[in-house]
Coordinates of C-alpha atoms in Angstrom, one line a residue:
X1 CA 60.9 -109.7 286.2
X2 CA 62.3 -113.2 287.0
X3 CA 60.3 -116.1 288.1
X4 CA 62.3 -118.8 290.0
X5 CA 61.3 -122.5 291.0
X6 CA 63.4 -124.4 293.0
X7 CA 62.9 -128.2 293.7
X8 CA 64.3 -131.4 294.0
X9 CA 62.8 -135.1 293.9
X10 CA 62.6 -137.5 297.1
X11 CA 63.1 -140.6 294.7
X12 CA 66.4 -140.0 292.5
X13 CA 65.6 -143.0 290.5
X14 CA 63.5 -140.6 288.2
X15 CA 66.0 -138.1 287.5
X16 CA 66.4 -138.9 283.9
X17 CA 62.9 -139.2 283.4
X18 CA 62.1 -136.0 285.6
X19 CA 64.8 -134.3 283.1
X20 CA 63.0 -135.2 279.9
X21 CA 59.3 -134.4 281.2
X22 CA 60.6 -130.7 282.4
X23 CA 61.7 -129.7 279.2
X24 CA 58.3 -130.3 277.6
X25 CA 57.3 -128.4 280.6
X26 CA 59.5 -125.4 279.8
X27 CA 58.4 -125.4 276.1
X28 CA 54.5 -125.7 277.4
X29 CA 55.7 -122.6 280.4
X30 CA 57.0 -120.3 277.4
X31 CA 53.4 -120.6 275.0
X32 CA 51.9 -118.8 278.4
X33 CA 51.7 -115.1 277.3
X34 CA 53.7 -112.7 279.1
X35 CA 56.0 -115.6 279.8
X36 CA 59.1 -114.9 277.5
X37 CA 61.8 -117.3 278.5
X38 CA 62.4 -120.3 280.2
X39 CA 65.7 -121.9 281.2
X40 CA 67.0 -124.9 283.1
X41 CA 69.7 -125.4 285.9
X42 CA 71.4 -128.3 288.1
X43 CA 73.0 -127.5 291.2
X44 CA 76.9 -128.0 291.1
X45 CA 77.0 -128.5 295.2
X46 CA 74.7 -130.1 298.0
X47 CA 72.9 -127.9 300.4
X48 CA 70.8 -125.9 297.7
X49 CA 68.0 -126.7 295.7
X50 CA 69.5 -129.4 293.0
X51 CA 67.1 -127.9 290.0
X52 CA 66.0 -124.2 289.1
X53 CA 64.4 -122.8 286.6
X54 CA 64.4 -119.6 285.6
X55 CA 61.8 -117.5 283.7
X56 CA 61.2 -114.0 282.2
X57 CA 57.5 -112.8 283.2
X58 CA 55.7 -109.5 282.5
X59 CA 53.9 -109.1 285.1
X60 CA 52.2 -110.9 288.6
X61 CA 49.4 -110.9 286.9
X62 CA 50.4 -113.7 284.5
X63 CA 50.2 -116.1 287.3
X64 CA 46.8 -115.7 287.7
X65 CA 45.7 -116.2 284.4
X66 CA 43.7 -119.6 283.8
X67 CA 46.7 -120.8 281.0
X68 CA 49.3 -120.9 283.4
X69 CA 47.3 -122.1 286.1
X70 CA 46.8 -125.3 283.4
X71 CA 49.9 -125.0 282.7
X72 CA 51.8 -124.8 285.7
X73 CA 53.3 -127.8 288.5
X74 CA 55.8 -130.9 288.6
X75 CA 53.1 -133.0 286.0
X76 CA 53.6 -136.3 287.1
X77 CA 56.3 -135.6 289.3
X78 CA 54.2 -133.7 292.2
X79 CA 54.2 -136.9 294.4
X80 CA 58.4 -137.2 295.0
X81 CA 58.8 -133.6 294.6
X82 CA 60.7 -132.5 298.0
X83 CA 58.3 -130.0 299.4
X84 CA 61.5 -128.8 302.0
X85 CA 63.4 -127.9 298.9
X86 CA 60.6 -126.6 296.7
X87 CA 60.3 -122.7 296.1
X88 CA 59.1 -120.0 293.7
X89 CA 60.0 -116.4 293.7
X90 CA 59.4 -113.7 291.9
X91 CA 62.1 -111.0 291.8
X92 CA 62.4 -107.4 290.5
X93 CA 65.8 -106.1 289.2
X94 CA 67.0 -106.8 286.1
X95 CA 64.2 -107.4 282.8
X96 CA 64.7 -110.4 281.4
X97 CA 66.0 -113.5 283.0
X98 CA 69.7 -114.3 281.5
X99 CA 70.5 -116.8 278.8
X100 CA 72.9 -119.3 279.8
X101 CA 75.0 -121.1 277.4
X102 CA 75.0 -124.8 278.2
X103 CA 77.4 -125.8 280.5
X104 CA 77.4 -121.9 281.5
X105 CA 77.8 -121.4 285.4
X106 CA 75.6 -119.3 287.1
X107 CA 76.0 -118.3 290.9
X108 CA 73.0 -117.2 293.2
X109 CA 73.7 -115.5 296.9
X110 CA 70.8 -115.3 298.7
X111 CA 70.7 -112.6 301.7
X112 CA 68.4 -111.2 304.0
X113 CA 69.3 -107.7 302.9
X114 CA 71.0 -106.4 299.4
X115 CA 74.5 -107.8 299.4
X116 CA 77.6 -106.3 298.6
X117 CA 78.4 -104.9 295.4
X118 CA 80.6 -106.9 293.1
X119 CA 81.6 -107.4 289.1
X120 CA 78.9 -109.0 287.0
X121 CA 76.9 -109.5 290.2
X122 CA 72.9 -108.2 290.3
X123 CA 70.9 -107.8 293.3
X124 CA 67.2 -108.6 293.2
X125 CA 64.5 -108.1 295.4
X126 CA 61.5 -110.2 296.1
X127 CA 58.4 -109.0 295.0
X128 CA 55.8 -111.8 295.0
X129 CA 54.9 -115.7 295.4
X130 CA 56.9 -117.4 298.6
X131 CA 59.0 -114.2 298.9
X132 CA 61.1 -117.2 300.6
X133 CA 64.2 -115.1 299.7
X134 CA 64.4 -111.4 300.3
X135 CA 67.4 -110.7 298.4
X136 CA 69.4 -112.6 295.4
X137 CA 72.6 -111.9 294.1
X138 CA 73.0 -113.4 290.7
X139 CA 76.1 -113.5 288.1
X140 CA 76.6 -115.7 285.0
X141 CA 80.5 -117.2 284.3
X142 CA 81.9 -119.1 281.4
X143 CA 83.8 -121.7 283.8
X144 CA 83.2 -122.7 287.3
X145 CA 86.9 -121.5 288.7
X146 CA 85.9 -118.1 288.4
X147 CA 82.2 -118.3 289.7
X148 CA 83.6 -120.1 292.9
X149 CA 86.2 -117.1 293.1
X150 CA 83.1 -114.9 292.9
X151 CA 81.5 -116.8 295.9
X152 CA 83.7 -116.7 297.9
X153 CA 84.4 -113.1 297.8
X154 CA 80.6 -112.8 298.5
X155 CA 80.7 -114.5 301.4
X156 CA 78.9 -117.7 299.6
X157 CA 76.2 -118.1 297.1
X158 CA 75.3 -121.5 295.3
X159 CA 76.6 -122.4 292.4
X160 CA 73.8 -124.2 289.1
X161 CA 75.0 -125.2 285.7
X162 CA 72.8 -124.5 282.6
X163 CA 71.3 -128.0 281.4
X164 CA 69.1 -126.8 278.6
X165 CA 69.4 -124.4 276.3
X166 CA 66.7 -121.2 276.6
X167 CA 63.4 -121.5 275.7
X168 CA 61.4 -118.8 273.9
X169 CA 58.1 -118.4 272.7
X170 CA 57.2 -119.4 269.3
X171 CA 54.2 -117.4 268.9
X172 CA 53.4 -114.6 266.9
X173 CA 52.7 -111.4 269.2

């Protein structure tokens, strides 16, 4: 399954800052067990979320064990995040969350019902947590020219680029 969490901060100033703290976070998000990768994104347009990430979870379950409920949150971030553009879903479709190179474009069309088929394109289905999006479309790309192509023959989607490389547990299973 995928986990997503989509945010943004009310005080830009912190960007940088915000950008260092979350990959400790990711690193700390993948030593959760049954959480097996952990990836970053930055929006390429306004009008969306302007930071994702994505994991790979097992199960529901995970996010009711006590580990990742330490583990967990915007740390010392939680008072600018925007709470209009804050989200978490977690989707059924595809078993593993995919690795992005950096700089890699990924495209997400969210849609009230499964969209249309396409190339390279997955549909998944909200299963649990906000269940803020019904359906999402998602497709990876090597260079933004043909992920806007992509889009548009959707009928839209938003458009992140990878900004850390994936993260993977380090521990023995």
């Amino acid at each position: 399954m995928i986990f997503t969490s989509e945010s943004g901060l009310t005080d830009p100033s912190r960007i940088a800052e915000w950008d260092e703290w979350y990959r400790g976070h990711l690193a700390a998000m993948v030593a959760v067990p049954e959480i097996t990768s952990a990836q970053r994104f930055r929006a390429l347009d306004e009008g969306v979320p302007p930071s994702l990430a994505m994991y790979t979870v097992a199960s529901l379950a995970v996010f009711e064990s006590d580990i990742y409920l330490r583990t967990r949150g915007m740390g010392p971030f939680v008072s600018v995040v925007n709470e209009a553009l804050h989200r978490r879903n977690l989707f059924d479709g595809l078993g593993k969350a995919p690795e992005l190179p950096i700089d890699g474009i990924l495209l997400l069309a969210d849609r009230a019902i499964h969209g249309p088929a396409a190339p390279r394109l997955t549909w998944l289905r909200a299963i649990g947590l906000d269940c803020s999006i019904s359906h999402r479309g998602i497709a990876m790309f090597p260079d933004l020219s043909a992920a806007r192509r992509m889009a548009e023959e959707i009928g839209g989607g938003a458009l992140y680029t990878a900004v850390t490389e994936r993260f993977s547990p380090t521990r023995k299973d």
